[in-house]
Tab-separated table of C-alpha atoms in Angstrom:
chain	number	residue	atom	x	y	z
A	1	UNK	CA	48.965	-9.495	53.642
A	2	UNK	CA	49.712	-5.862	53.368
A	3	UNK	CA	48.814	-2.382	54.819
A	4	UNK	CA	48.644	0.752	53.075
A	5	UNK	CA	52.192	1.694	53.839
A	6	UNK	CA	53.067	-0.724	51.726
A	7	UNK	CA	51.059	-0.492	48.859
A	8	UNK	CA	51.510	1.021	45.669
A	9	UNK	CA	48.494	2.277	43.398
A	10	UNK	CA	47.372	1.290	40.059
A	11	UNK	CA	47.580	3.254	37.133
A	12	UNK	CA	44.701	2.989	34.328
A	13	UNK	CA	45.502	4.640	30.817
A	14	UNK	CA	41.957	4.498	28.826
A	15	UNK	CA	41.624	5.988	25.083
A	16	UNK	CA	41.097	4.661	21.566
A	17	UNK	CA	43.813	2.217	19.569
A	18	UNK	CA	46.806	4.251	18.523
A	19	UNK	CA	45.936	6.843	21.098
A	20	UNK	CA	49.674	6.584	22.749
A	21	UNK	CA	48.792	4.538	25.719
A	22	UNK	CA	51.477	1.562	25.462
A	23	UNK	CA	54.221	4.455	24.526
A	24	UNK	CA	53.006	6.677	27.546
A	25	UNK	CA	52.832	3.700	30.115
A	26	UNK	CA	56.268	2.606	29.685
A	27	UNK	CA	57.700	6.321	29.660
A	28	UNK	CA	55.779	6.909	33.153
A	29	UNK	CA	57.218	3.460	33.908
A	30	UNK	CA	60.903	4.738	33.540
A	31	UNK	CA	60.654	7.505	35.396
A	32	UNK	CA	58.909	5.884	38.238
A	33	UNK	CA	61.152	3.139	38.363
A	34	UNK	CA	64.133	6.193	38.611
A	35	UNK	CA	62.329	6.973	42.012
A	36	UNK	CA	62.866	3.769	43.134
A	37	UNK	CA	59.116	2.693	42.721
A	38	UNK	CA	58.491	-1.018	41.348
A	39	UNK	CA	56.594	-0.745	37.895
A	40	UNK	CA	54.852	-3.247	35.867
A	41	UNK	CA	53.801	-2.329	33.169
A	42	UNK	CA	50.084	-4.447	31.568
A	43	UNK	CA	49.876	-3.606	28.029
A	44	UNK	CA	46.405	-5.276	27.162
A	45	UNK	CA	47.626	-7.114	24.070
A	46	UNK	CA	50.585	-8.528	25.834
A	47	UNK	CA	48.676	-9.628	28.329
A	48	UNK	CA	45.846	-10.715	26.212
A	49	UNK	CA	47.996	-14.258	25.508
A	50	UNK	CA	48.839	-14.422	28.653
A	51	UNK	CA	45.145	-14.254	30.272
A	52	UNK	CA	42.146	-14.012	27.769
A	53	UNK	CA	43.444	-15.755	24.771
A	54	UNK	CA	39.867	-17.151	24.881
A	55	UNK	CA	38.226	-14.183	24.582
A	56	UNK	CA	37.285	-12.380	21.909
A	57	UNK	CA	36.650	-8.298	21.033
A	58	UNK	CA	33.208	-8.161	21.557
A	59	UNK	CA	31.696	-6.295	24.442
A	60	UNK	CA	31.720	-9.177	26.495
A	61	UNK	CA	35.453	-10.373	25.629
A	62	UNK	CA	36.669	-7.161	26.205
A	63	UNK	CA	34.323	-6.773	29.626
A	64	UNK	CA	36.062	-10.498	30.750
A	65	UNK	CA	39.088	-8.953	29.761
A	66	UNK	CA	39.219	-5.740	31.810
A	67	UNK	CA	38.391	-7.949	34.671
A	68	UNK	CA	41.352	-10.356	34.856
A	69	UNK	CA	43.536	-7.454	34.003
A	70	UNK	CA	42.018	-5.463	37.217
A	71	UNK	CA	42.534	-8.748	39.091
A	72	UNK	CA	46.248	-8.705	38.277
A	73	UNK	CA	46.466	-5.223	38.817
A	74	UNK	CA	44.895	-5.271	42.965
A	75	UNK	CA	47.227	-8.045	42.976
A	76	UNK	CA	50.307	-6.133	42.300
A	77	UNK	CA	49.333	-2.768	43.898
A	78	UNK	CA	48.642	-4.138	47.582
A	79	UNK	CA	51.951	-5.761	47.232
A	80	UNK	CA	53.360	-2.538	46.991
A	81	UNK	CA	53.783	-2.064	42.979
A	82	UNK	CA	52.744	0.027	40.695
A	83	UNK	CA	50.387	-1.694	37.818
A	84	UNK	CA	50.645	0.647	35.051
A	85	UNK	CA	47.602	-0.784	33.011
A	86	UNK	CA	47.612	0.332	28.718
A	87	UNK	CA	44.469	-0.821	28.075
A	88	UNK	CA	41.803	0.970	25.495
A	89	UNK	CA	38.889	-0.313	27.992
A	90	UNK	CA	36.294	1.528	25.947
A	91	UNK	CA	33.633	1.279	28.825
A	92	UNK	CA	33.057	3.059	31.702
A	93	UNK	CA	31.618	0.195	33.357
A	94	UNK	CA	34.817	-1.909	33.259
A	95	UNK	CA	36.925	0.882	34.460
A	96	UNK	CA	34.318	1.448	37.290
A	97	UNK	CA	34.803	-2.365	38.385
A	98	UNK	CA	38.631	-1.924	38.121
A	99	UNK	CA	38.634	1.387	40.114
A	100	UNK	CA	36.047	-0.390	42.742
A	101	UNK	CA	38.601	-3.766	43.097
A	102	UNK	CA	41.825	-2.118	43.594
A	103	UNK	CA	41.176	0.913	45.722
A	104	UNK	CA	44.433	3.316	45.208
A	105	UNK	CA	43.440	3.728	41.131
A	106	UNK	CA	44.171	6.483	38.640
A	107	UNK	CA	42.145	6.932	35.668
A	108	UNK	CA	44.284	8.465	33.271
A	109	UNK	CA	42.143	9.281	30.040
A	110	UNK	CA	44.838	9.802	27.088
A	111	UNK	CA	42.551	12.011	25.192
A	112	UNK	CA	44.273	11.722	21.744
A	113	UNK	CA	41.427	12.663	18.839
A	114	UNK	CA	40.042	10.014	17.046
A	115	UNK	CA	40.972	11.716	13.331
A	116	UNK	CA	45.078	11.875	15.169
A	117	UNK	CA	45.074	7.836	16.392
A	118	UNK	CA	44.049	7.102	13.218
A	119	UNK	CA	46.656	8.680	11.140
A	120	UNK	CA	49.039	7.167	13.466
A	121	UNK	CA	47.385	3.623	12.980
A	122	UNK	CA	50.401	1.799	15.186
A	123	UNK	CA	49.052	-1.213	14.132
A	124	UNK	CA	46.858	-0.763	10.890
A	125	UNK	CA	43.909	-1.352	12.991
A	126	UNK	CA	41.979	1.906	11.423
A	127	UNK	CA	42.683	0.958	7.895
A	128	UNK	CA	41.649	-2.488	8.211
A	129	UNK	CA	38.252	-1.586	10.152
A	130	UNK	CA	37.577	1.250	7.513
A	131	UNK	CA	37.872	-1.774	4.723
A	132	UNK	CA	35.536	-3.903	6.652
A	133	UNK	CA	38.360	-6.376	7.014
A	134	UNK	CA	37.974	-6.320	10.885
A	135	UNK	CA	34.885	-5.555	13.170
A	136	UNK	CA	34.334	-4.757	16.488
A	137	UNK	CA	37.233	-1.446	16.224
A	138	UNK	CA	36.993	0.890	19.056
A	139	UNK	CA	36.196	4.044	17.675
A	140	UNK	CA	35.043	2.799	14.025
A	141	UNK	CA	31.966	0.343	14.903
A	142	UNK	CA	32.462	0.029	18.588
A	143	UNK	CA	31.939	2.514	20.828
A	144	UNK	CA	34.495	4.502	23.328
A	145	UNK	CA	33.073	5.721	26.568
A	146	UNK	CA	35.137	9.176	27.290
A	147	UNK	CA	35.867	8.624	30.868
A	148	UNK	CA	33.711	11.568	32.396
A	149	UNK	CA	35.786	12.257	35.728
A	150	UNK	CA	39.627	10.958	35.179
A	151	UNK	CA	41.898	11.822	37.971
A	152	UNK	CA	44.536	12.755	34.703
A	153	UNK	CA	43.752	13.851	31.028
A	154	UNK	CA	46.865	14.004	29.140
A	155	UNK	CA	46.668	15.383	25.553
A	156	UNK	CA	49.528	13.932	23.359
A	157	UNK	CA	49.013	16.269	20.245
A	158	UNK	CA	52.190	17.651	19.593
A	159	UNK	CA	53.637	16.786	22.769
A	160	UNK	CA	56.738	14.097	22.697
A	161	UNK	CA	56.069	11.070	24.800
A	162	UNK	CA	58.567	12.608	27.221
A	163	UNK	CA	57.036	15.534	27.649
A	164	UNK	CA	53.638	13.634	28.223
A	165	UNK	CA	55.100	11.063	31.002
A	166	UNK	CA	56.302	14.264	32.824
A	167	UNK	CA	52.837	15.541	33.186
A	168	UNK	CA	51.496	12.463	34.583
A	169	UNK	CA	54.319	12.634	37.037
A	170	UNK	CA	53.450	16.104	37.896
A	171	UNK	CA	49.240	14.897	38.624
A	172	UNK	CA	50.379	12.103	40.614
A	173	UNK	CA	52.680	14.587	43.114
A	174	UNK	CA	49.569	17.233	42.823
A	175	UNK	CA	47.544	14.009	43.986
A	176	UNK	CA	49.636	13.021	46.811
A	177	UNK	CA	50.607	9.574	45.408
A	178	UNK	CA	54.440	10.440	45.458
A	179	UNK	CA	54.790	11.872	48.746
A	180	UNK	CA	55.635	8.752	50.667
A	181	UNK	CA	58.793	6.703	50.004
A	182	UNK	CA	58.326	3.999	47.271
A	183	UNK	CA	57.201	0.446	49.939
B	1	UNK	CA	61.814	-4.221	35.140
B	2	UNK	CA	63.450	-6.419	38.226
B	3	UNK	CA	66.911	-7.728	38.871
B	4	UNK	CA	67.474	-10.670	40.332
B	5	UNK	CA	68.292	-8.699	43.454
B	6	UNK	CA	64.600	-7.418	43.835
B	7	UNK	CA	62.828	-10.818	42.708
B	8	UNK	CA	61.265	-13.082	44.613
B	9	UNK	CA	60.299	-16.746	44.113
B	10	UNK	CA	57.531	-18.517	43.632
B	11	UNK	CA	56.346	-21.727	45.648
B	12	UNK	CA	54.318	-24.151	43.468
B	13	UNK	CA	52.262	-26.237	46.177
B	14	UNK	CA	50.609	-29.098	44.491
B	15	UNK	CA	48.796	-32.490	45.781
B	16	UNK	CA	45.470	-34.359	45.976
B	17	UNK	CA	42.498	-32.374	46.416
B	18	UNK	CA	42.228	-32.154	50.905
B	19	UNK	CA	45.958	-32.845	50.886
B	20	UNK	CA	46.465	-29.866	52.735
B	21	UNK	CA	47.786	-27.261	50.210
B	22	UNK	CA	45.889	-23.859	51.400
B	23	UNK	CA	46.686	-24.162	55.216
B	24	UNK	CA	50.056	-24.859	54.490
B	25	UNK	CA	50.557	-21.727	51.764
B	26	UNK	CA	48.679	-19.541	54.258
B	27	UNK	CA	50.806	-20.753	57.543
B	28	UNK	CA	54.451	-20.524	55.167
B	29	UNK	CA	52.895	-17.275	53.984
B	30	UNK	CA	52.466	-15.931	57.628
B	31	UNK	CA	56.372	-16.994	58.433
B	32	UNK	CA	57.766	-15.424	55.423
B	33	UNK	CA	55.852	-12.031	56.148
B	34	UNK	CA	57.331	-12.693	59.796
B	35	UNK	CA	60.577	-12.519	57.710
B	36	UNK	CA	60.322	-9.284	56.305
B	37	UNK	CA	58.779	-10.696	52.396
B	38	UNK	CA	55.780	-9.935	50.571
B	39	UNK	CA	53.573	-13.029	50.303
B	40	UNK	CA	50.611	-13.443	47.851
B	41	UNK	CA	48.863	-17.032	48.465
B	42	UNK	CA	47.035	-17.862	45.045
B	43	UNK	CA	44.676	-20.184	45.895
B	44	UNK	CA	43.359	-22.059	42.968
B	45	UNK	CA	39.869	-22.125	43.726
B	46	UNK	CA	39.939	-18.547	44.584
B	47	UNK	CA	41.904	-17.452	41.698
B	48	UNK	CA	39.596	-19.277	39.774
B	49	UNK	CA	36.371	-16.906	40.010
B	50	UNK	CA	39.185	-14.108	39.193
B	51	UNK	CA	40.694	-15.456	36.142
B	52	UNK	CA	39.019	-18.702	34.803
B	53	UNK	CA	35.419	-18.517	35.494
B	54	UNK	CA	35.310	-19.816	31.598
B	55	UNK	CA	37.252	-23.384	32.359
B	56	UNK	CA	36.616	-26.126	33.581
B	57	UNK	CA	38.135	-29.057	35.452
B	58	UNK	CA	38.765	-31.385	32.385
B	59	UNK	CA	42.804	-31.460	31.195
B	60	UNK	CA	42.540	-28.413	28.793
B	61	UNK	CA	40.312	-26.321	31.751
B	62	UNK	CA	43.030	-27.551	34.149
B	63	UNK	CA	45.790	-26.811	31.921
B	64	UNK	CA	44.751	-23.005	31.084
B	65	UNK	CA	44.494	-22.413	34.513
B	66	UNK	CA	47.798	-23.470	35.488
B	67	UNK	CA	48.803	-21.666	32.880
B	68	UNK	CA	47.219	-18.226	33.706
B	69	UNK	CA	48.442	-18.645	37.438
B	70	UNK	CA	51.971	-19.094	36.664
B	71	UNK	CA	51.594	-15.990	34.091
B	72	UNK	CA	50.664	-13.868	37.768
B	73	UNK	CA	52.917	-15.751	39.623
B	74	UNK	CA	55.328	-14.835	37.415
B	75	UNK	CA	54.433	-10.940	37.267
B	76	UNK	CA	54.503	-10.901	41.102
B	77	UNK	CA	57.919	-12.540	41.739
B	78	UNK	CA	59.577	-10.859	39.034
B	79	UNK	CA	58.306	-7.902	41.213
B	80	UNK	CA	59.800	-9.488	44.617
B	81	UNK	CA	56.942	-10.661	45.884
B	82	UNK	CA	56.595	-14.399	46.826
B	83	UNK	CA	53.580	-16.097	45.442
B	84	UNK	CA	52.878	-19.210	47.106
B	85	UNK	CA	50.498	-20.972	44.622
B	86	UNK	CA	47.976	-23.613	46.093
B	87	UNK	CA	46.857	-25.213	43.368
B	88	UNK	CA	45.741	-29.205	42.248
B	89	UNK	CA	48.040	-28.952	39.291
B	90	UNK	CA	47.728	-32.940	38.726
B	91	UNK	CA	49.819	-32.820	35.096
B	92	UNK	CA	53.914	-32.554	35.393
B	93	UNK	CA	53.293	-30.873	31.789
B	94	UNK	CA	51.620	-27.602	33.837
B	95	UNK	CA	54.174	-27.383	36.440
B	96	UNK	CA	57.267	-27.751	33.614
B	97	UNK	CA	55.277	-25.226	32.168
B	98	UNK	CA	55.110	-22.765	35.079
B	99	UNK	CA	58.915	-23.362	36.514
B	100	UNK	CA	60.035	-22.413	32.742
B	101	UNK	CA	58.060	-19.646	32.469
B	102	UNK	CA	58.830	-18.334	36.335
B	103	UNK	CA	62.384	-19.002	36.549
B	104	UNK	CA	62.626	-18.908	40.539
B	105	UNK	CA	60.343	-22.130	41.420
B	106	UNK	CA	59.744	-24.240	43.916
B	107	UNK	CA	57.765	-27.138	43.310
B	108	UNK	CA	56.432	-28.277	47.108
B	109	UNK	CA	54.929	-31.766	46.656
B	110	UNK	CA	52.281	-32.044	49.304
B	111	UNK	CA	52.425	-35.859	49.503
B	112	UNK	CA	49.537	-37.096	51.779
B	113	UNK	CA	48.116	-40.086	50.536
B	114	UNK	CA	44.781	-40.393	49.408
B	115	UNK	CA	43.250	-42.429	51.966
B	116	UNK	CA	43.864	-39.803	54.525
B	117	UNK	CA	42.905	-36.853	52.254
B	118	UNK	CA	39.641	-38.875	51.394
B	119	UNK	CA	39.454	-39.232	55.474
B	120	UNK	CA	39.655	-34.849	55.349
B	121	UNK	CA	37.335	-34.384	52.426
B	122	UNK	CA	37.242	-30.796	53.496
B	123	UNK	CA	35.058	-29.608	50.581
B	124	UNK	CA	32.802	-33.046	50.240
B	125	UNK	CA	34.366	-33.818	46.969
B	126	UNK	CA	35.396	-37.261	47.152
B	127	UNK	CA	32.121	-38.244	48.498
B	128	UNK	CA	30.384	-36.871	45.948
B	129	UNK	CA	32.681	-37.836	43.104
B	130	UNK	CA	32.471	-41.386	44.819
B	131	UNK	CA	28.690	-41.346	44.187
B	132	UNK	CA	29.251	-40.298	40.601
B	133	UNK	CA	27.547	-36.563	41.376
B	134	UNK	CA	30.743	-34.871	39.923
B	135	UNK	CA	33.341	-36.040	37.312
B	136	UNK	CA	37.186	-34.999	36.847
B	137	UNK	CA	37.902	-35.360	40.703
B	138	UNK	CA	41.672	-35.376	40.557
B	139	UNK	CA	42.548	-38.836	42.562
B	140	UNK	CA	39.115	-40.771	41.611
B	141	UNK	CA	38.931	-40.022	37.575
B	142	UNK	CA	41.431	-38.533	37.198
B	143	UNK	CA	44.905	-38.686	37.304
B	144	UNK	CA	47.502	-37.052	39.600
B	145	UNK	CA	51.260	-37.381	38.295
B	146	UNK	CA	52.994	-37.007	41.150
B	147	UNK	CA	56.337	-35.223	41.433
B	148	UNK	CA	59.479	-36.468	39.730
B	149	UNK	CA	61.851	-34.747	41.476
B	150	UNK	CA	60.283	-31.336	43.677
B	151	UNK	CA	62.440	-29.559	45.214
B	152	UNK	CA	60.458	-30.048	48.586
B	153	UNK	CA	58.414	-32.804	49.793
B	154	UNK	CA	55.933	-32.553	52.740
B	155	UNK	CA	54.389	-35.185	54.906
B	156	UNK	CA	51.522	-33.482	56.587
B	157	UNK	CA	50.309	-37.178	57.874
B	158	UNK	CA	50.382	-36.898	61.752
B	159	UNK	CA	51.903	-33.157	61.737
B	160	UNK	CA	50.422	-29.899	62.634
B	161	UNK	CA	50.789	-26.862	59.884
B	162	UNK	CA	52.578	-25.355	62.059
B	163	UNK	CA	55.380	-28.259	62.120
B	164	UNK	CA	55.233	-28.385	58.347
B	165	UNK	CA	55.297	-24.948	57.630
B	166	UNK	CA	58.454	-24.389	59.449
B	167	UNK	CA	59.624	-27.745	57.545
B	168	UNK	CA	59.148	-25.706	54.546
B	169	UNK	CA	60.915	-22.687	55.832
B	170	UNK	CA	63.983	-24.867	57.124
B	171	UNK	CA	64.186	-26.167	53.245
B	172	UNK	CA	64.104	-22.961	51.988
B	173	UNK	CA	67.403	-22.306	54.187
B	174	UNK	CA	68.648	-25.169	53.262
B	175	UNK	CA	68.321	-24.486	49.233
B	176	UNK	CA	69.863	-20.720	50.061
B	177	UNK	CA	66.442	-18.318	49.087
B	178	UNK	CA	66.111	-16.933	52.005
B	179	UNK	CA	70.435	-15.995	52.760
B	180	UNK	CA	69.715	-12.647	51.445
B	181	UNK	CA	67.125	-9.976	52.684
B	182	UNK	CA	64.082	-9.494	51.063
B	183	UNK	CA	63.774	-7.140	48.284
């Protein structure tokens, strides 16, 4: 029950674990939410209990996953918010379903290099795949699609998360997205 | 990221299976948006094939998927939209559940009586859960615990959606969510 006027768009930050997408998404979230924009931010393991606690990391889980997050996200963005989705989605099949059920979508690929997430390890994630402890780890024994054609690459090597959120907010006014009013 | 100023509120519909929940959430949908709001009808069987392809219709399938439509419900009216939920929802556990969990809720208790939603069988399912082709038909085999105390109540016996919906609207005056503009 919408038209395009009032719609917002959907952000989609792909890249490995402890590439900075969670940090980045709610930095871009601030500062859209200072231009009067409605944000909500879907970090994929918050939203994870709240959707897909029955599904699991394999390729399907995380397929099943990426679709009910996509789901949430359409439903957000035609009501005129912006979905700012933290999710690693490692395939480009899932983000190809999400970009093909919500229309207004921005890939944003948060290129961070796999030898940099990993000294980071937010969450121990690396360390515990590298000691066999844990399987199915994006970037260890599952593999991460690099998104071939994102509408935004943002490096985060030695660039604050500030810094970082700025850019994105520069790409979306070079794309047009901020040229309207918030709905 | 909301204040209460910019939230919506969520109406819970729930009743028999043919009591008339999706006609009613689409015509109270089409008033609100007459009203200036953002409506999102979630219709359970819709919302189904977007989030719960995986459950089924016994308590625990029944139960997740309350639970995942509240979780949306609850990210669009925190966003000041108004989802208007059409859903079975046959256990007072799942609707507890969502009004805790949503805050802003209004539980709508679509009250026609069986015999005349048997009468409707819009989708066929009584007759076939009659002849024993399907199982866990809410109102045959299984239970429906009807409202305790909702906050509204609709007869739909011998009323056009159009009478009830603006029934609806009227109670939403009357309990004060509609005295300020929308968001």
């Amino acid at each position: 029950m919408g038209d395009s006027e009032r719609e917002g768009f959907c952000l989609w930050l792909t890249g490995l674990p402890s590439a900075g997408k969670t940090t980045l998404a709610r930095e871009v979230g601030r500062l859209l939410v200072g231009r009067g924009w409605r944000v909500e931010v879907l970090d994929g393991d918050e939203i994870r209990k709240g959707l897909s606690a029955d599904l699991g990391f394999d390729r399907a889980g995380r397929e099943g996953h990426a679709a009910r997050v996509g789901f949430v996200a359409k439903l957000l963005a035609r009501n005129g918010v912006v979905p700012i989705v933290a999710l690693i989605s490692p395939y480009a099949s899932s983000r190809a379903r999400a970009r093909a059920e919500i229309g207004r979508f921005v890939e944003v690929y948060v290129s961070t290099p796999i030898a940099v997430c990993e000294q980071r390890d937010v969450k121990g994630l690396y360390r515990r795949a590298r000691q066999g402890l844990i399987k199915d780890m994006t970037g260890v024994d599952d593999p991460y699609e690099v998104p071939v054609a994102p509408e935004i690459r943002v490096d985060t090597v030695d660039r604050s998360p500030t810094d970082c959120a700025a850019f994105v907010l520069a790409e979306l006014e070079r794309l047009g997205l901020l040229a309207r009013p918030p709905p």
